[in-house]
Short mmCIF file of C-alpha atoms in Angstrom, two decimals:
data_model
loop_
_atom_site.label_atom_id
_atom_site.label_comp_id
_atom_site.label_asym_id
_atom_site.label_seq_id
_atom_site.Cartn_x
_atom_site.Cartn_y
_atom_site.Cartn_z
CA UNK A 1 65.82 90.27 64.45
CA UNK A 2 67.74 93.05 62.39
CA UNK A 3 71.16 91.89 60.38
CA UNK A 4 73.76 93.63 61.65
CA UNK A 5 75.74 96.75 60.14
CA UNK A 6 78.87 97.09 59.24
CA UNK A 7 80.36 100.60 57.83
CA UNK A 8 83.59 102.28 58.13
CA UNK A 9 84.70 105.50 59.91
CA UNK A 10 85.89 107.99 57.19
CA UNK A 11 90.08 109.12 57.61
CA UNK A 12 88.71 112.90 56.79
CA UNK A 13 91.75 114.40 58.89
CA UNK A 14 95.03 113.26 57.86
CA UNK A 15 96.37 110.62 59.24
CA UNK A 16 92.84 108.89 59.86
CA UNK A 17 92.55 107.44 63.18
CA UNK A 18 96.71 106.37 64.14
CA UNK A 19 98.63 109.09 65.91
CA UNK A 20 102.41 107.72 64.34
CA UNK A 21 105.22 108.53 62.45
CA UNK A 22 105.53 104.97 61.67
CA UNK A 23 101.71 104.40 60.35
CA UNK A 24 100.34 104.68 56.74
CA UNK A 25 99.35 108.37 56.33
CA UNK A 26 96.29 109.14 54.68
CA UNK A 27 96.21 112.86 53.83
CA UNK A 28 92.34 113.28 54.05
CA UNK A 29 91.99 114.46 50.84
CA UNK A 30 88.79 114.09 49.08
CA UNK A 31 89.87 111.73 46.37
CA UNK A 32 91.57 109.25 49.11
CA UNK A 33 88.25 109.10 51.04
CA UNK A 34 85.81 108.87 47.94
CA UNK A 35 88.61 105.79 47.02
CA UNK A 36 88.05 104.64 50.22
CA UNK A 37 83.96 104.68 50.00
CA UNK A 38 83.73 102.89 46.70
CA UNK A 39 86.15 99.99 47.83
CA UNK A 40 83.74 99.68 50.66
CA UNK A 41 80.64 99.62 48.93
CA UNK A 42 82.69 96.91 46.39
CA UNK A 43 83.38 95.26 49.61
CA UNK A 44 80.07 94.98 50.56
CA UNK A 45 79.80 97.38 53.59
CA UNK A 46 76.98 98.64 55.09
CA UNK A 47 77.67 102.72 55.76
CA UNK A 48 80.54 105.22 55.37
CA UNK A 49 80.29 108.33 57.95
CA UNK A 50 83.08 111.02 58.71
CA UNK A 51 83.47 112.95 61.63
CA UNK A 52 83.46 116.99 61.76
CA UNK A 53 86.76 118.63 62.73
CA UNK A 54 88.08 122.15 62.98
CA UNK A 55 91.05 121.62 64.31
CA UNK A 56 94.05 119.62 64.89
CA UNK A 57 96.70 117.95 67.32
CA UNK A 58 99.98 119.45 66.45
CA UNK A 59 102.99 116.97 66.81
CA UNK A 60 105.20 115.49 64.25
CA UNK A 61 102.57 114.29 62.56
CA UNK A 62 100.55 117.24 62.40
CA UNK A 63 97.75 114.88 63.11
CA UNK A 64 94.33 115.90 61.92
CA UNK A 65 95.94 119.24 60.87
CA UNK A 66 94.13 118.88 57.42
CA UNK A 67 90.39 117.85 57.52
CA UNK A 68 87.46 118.28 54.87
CA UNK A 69 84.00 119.75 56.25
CA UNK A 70 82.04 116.23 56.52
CA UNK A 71 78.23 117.42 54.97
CA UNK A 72 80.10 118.82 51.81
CA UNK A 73 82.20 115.98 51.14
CA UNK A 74 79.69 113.24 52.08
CA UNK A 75 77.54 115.10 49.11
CA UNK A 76 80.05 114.48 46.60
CA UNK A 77 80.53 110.87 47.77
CA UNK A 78 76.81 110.17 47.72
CA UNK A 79 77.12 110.65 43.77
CA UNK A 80 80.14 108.39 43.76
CA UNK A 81 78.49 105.45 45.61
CA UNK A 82 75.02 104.20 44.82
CA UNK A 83 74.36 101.75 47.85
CA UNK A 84 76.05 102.63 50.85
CA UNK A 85 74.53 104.77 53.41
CA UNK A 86 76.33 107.91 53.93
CA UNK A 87 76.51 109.36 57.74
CA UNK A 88 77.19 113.32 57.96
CA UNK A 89 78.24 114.97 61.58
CA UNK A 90 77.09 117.86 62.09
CA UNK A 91 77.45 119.96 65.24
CA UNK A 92 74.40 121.64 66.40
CA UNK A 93 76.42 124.53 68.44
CA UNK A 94 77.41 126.04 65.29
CA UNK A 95 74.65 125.60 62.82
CA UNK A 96 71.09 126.94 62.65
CA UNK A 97 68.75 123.66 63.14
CA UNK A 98 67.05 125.53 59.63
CA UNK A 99 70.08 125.65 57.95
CA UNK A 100 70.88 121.86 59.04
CA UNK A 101 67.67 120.54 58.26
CA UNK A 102 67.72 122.03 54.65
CA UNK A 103 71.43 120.75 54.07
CA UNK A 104 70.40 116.77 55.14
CA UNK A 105 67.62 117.40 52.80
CA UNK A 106 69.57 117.84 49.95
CA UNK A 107 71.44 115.07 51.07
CA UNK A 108 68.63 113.14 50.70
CA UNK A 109 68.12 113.71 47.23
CA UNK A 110 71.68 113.24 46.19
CA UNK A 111 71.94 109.97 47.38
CA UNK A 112 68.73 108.55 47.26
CA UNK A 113 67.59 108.36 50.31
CA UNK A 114 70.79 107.13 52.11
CA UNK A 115 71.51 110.54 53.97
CA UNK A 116 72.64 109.89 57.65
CA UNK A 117 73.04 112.62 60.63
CA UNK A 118 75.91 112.07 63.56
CA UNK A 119 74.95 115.03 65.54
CA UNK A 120 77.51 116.24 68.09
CA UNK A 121 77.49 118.72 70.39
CA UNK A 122 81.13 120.45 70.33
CA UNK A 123 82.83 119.65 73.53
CA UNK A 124 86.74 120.57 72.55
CA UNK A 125 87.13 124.06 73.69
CA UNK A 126 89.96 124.94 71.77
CA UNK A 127 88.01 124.06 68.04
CA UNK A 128 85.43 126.99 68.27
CA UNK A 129 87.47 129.40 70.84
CA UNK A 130 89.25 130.38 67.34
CA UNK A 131 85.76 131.18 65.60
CA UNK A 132 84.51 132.73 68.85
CA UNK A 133 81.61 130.39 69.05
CA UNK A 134 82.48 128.75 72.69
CA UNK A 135 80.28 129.07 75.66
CA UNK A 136 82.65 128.62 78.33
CA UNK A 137 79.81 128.93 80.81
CA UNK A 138 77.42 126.46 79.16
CA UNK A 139 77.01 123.17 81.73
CA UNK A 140 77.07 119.63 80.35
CA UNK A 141 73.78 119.46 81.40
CA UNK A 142 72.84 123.14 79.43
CA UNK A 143 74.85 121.12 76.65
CA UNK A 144 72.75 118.11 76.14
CA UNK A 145 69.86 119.99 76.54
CA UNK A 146 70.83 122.21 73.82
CA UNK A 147 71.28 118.89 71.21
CA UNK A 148 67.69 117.86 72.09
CA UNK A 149 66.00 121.04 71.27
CA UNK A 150 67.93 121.02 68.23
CA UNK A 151 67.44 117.76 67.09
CA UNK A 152 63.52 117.68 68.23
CA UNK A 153 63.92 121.48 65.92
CA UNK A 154 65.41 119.54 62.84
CA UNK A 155 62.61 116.67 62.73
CA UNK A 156 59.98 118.72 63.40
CA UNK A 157 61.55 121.12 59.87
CA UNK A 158 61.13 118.02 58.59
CA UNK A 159 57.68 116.73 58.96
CA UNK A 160 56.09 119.71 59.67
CA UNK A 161 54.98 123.06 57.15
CA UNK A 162 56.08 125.68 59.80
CA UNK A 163 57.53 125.76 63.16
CA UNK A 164 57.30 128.28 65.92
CA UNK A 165 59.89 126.96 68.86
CA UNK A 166 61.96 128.99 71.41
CA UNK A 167 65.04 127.46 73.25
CA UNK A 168 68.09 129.29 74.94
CA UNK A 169 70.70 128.70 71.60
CA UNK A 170 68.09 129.31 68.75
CA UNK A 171 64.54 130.69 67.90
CA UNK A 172 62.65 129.26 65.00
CA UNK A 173 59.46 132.25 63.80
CA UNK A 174 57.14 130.72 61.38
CA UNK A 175 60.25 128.92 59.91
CA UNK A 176 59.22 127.15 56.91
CA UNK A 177 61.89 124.22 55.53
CA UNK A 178 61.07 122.50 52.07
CA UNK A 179 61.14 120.27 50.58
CA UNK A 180 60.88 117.59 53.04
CA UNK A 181 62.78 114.56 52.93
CA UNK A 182 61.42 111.79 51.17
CA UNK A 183 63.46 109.67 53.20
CA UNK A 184 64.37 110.86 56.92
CA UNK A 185 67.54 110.73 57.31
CA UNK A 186 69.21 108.41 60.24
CA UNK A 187 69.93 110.24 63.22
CA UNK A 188 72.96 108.55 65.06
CA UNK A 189 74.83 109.80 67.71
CA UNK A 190 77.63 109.27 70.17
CA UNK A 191 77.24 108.91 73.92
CA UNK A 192 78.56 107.02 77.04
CA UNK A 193 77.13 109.06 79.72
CA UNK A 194 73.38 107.92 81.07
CA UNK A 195 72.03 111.48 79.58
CA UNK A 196 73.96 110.73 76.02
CA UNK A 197 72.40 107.29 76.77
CA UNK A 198 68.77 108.61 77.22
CA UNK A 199 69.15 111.60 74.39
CA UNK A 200 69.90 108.29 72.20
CA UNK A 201 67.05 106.18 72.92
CA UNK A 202 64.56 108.74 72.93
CA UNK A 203 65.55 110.84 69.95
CA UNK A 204 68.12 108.87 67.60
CA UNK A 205 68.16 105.59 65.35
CA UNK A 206 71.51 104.79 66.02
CA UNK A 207 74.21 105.08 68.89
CA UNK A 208 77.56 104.68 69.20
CA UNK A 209 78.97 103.50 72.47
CA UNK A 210 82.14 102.68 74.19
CA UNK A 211 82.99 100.85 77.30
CA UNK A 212 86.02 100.29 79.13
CA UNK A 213 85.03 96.38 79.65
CA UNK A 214 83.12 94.60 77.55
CA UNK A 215 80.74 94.08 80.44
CA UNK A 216 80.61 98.02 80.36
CA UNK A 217 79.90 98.11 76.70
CA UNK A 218 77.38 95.58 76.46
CA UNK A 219 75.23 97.34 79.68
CA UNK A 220 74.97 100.62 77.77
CA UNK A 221 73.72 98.36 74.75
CA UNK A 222 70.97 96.71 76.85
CA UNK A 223 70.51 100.01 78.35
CA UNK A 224 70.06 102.38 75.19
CA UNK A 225 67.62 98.79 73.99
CA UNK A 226 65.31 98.67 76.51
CA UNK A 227 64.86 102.11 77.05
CA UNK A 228 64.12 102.88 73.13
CA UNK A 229 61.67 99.68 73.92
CA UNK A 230 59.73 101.07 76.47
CA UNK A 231 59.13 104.21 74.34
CA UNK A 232 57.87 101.86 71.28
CA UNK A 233 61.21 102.85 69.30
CA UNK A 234 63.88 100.92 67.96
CA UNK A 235 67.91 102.14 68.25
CA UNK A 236 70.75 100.01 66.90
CA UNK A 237 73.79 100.00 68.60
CA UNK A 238 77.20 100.35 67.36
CA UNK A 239 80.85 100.31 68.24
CA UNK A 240 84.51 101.25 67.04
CA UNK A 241 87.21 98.67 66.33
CA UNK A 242 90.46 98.80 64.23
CA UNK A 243 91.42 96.34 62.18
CA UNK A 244 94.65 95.24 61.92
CA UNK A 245 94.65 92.43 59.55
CA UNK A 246 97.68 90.20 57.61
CA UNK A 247 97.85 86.64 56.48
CA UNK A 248 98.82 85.13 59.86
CA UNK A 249 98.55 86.27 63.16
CA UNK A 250 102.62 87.21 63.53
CA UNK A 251 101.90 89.41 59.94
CA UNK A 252 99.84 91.49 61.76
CA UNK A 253 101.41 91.90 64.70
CA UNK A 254 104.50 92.98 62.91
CA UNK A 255 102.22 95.86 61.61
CA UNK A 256 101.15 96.76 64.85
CA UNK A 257 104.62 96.88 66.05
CA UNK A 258 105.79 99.11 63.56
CA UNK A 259 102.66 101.50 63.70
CA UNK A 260 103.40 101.70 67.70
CA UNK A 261 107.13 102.67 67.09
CA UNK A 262 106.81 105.72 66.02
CA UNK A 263 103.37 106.81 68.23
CA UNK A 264 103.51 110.62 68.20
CA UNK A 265 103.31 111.56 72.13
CA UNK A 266 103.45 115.37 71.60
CA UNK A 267 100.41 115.16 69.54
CA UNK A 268 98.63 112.70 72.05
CA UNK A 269 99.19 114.99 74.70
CA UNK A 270 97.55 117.87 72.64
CA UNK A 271 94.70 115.41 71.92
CA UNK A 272 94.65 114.95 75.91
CA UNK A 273 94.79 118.83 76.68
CA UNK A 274 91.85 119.58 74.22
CA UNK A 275 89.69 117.10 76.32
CA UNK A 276 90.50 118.62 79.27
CA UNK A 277 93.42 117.36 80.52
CA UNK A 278 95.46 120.05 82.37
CA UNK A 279 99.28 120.86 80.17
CA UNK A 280 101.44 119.37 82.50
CA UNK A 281 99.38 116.13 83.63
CA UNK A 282 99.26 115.48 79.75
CA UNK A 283 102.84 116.01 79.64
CA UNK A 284 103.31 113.65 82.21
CA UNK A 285 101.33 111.13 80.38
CA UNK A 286 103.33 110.83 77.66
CA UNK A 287 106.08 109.84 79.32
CA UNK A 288 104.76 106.37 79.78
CA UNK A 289 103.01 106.35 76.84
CA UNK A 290 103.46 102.73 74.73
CA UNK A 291 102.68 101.80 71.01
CA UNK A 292 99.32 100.98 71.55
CA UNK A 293 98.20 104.44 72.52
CA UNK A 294 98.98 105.30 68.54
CA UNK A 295 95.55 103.70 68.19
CA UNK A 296 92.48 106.21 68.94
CA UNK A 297 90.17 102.86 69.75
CA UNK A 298 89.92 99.69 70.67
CA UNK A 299 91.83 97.32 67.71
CA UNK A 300 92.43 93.79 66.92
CA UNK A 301 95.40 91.92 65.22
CA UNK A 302 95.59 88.67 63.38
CA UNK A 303 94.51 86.67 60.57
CA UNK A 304 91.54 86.96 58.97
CA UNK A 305 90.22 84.09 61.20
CA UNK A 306 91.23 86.18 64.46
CA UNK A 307 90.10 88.82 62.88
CA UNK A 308 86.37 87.52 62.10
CA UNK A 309 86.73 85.55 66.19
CA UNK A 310 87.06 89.20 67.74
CA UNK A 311 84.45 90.86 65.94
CA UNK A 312 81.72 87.98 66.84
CA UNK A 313 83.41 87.98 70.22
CA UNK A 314 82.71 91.58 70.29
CA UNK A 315 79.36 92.46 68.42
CA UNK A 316 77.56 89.18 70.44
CA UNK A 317 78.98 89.77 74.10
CA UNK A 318 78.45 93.79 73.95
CA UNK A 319 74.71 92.74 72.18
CA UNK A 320 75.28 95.30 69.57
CA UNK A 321 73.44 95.64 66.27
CA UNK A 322 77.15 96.56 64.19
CA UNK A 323 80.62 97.90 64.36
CA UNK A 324 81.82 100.94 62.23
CA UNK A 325 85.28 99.81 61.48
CA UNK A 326 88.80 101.26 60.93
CA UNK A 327 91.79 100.25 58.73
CA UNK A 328 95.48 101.36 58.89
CA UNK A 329 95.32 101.40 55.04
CA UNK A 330 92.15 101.65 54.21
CA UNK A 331 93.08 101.41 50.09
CA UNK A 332 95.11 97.74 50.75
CA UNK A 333 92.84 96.59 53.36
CA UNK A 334 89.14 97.11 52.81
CA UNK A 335 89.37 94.88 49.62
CA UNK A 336 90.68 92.45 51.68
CA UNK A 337 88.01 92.10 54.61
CA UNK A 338 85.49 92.20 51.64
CA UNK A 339 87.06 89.26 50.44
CA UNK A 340 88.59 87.36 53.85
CA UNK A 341 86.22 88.46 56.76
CA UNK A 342 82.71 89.73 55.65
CA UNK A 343 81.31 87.38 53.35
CA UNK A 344 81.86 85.10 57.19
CA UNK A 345 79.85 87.67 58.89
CA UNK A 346 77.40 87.91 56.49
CA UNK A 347 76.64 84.40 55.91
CA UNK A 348 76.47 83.85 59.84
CA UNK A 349 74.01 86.70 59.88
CA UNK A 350 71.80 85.07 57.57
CA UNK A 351 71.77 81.77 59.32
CA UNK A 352 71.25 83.44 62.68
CA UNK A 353 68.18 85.08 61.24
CA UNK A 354 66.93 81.71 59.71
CA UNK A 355 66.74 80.21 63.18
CA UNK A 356 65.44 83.00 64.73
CA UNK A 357 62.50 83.00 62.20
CA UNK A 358 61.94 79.33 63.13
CA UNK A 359 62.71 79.02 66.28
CA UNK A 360 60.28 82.08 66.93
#
């Protein structure tokens, strides 16, 4: 019985993860998010990870219009932090598995051994059309199978002195890769299909997962589980929550209310067009869009005794193993969980172990 995780997802796009007029505005600069990683650590979190983007949504928030390059600036917050993990995405359509392998290993070093790969696969069309690295003919199916042989490529650059290995995005000749790490770095992922389900459990030590029900979430938990089980691995689980936290339940409902006044539709229905969505169906959607849809994932509101009900709600009826949280301010807030919400969650944790060991 593992104690759970809990980290926070990275505002590396500006903005960070509320599509508003109306919402703080973090500019995802470097020095906000290596702020943000030290109050975390100080808080007493478990992992910081930022996502990869190349492009943004437009709208009058020109949301996500300004975004770091994640492995770069998760170096320089590696040597700003000294116990939290630190997750890099990298997206294996655009870079070598060589060139990836060698960059995680120099993660490794800089932080200690707390280096952490999200590998993702590079769905959104309109991010690498402009660098003229989209496939418009690969399948999904061509697509997952192209993250396997890349990730199966990177640990294998990492264990092994040379590797010979042919695939249909990349060919690896007598490629030699050291140092290796001295600590392999987590690989973590994010899936809610049953292939990004399987590519998890056979492959990765962590997955993020969504549901639309928490019945939904917690069966792709037991499922990524038992099928890492039955291959003699272990993956935790995770999912994403906002936080939306004041000193009673109507203080943080007023916050909510005035983050979903000003929800920026035009650059929700870019969001929505870049997944997919035909122009004028995502058009369309806006028109009934409401203040909640500001929020990129699910969120809660209340007091820091709602606040610690919903995630326990959450993390034990889904069966996870953690939750990689978000904050509207990240600079006012994450002090404030450290101090309100976690030391709860933590001290629960410990006495759930406890009678695990002894009931066991």
């Amino acid at each position: 019985m593992s104690a759970r995780e809990y980290g926070v997802f990275l505002p590396i796009g500006n903005g960070g993860w509320l599509v508003s007029t109306t919402a703080p505005h973090p500019d995802g600069s470097y020095e906000y998010n290596k702020t943000t990683a030290v109050l975390a650590e100080q808080a007493g979190l478990d992992f910081v990870m930022s996502m990869a983007k190349w492009r943004g949504f437009g709208g009058s928030t020109d949301h996500w219009g300004n975004t770091l390059e994640s492995m770069t600036m998760m170096a320089g917050l590696a040597e700003a932090t000294e116990k939290v993990k630190i997750w890099a995405t990298v997206h294996a359509n655009i870079h070598s598995p060589a060139i990836a392998a060698k960059m995680f290993v120099t993660l490794d070093q800089i932080s200690n051994g707390r280096a952490g790969m999200n590998i993702v696969s590079g769905s959104y069309a309109d991010e690498f059309e402009q660098m003229g690295l989209w496939d418009a003919d690969m399948s999904k199916e061509a697509r997952y199978q192209m993250v396997e042989d890349w990730t199966r490529a990177v640990t294998r650059l990492w264990t092994e002195d040379s590797v010979t290995m042919q695939s249909d995005t990349f060919t690896l000749t007598d490629c030699v890769s050291r140092p290796h790490p001295r600590v392999q770095p987590t690989l973590i992922s994010a899936g809610r299909s049953p292939r990004g389900r399987k590519f998890q459990a056979e492959l990765c030590d962590g997955a993020f997962l969504s549901g639309d029900t928490m019945e939904e979430l917690r069966d792709s938990s037991r499922d990524v589980h038992d099928q890492a089980a039955a291959l003699n691995r272990s993956v935790k689980t995770y999912a994403m929550l906002t936080v939306v936290m004041g000193d009673t339940d109507a203080a943080a409902q007023r916050r909510v209310d005035v983050i979903g006044a000003g929800v920026d539709v035009e650059a929700l229905a870019n969001m929505r067009v870049s997944w997919g969505m035909p122009r004028d169906r995502a058009t369309s959607w806006t028109q009934s869009a409401t203040g909640q849809d500001a929020f990129q994932t699910p969120y809660v509101v209340g007091s820091p005794d709602t606040v610690l009900n919903h995630i326990n709600t959450v993390v034990e009826g889904a069966e996870l193993d953690g939750l990689m949280l978000i904050f509207p301010d990240y600079h006012a807030d994450l002090p404030r969980f450290g101090e309100a919400v976690l030391p709860t969650l933590r001290a629960q944790d410990a006495a759930r172990q406890t009678s695990g060991l002894v009931t066991s």
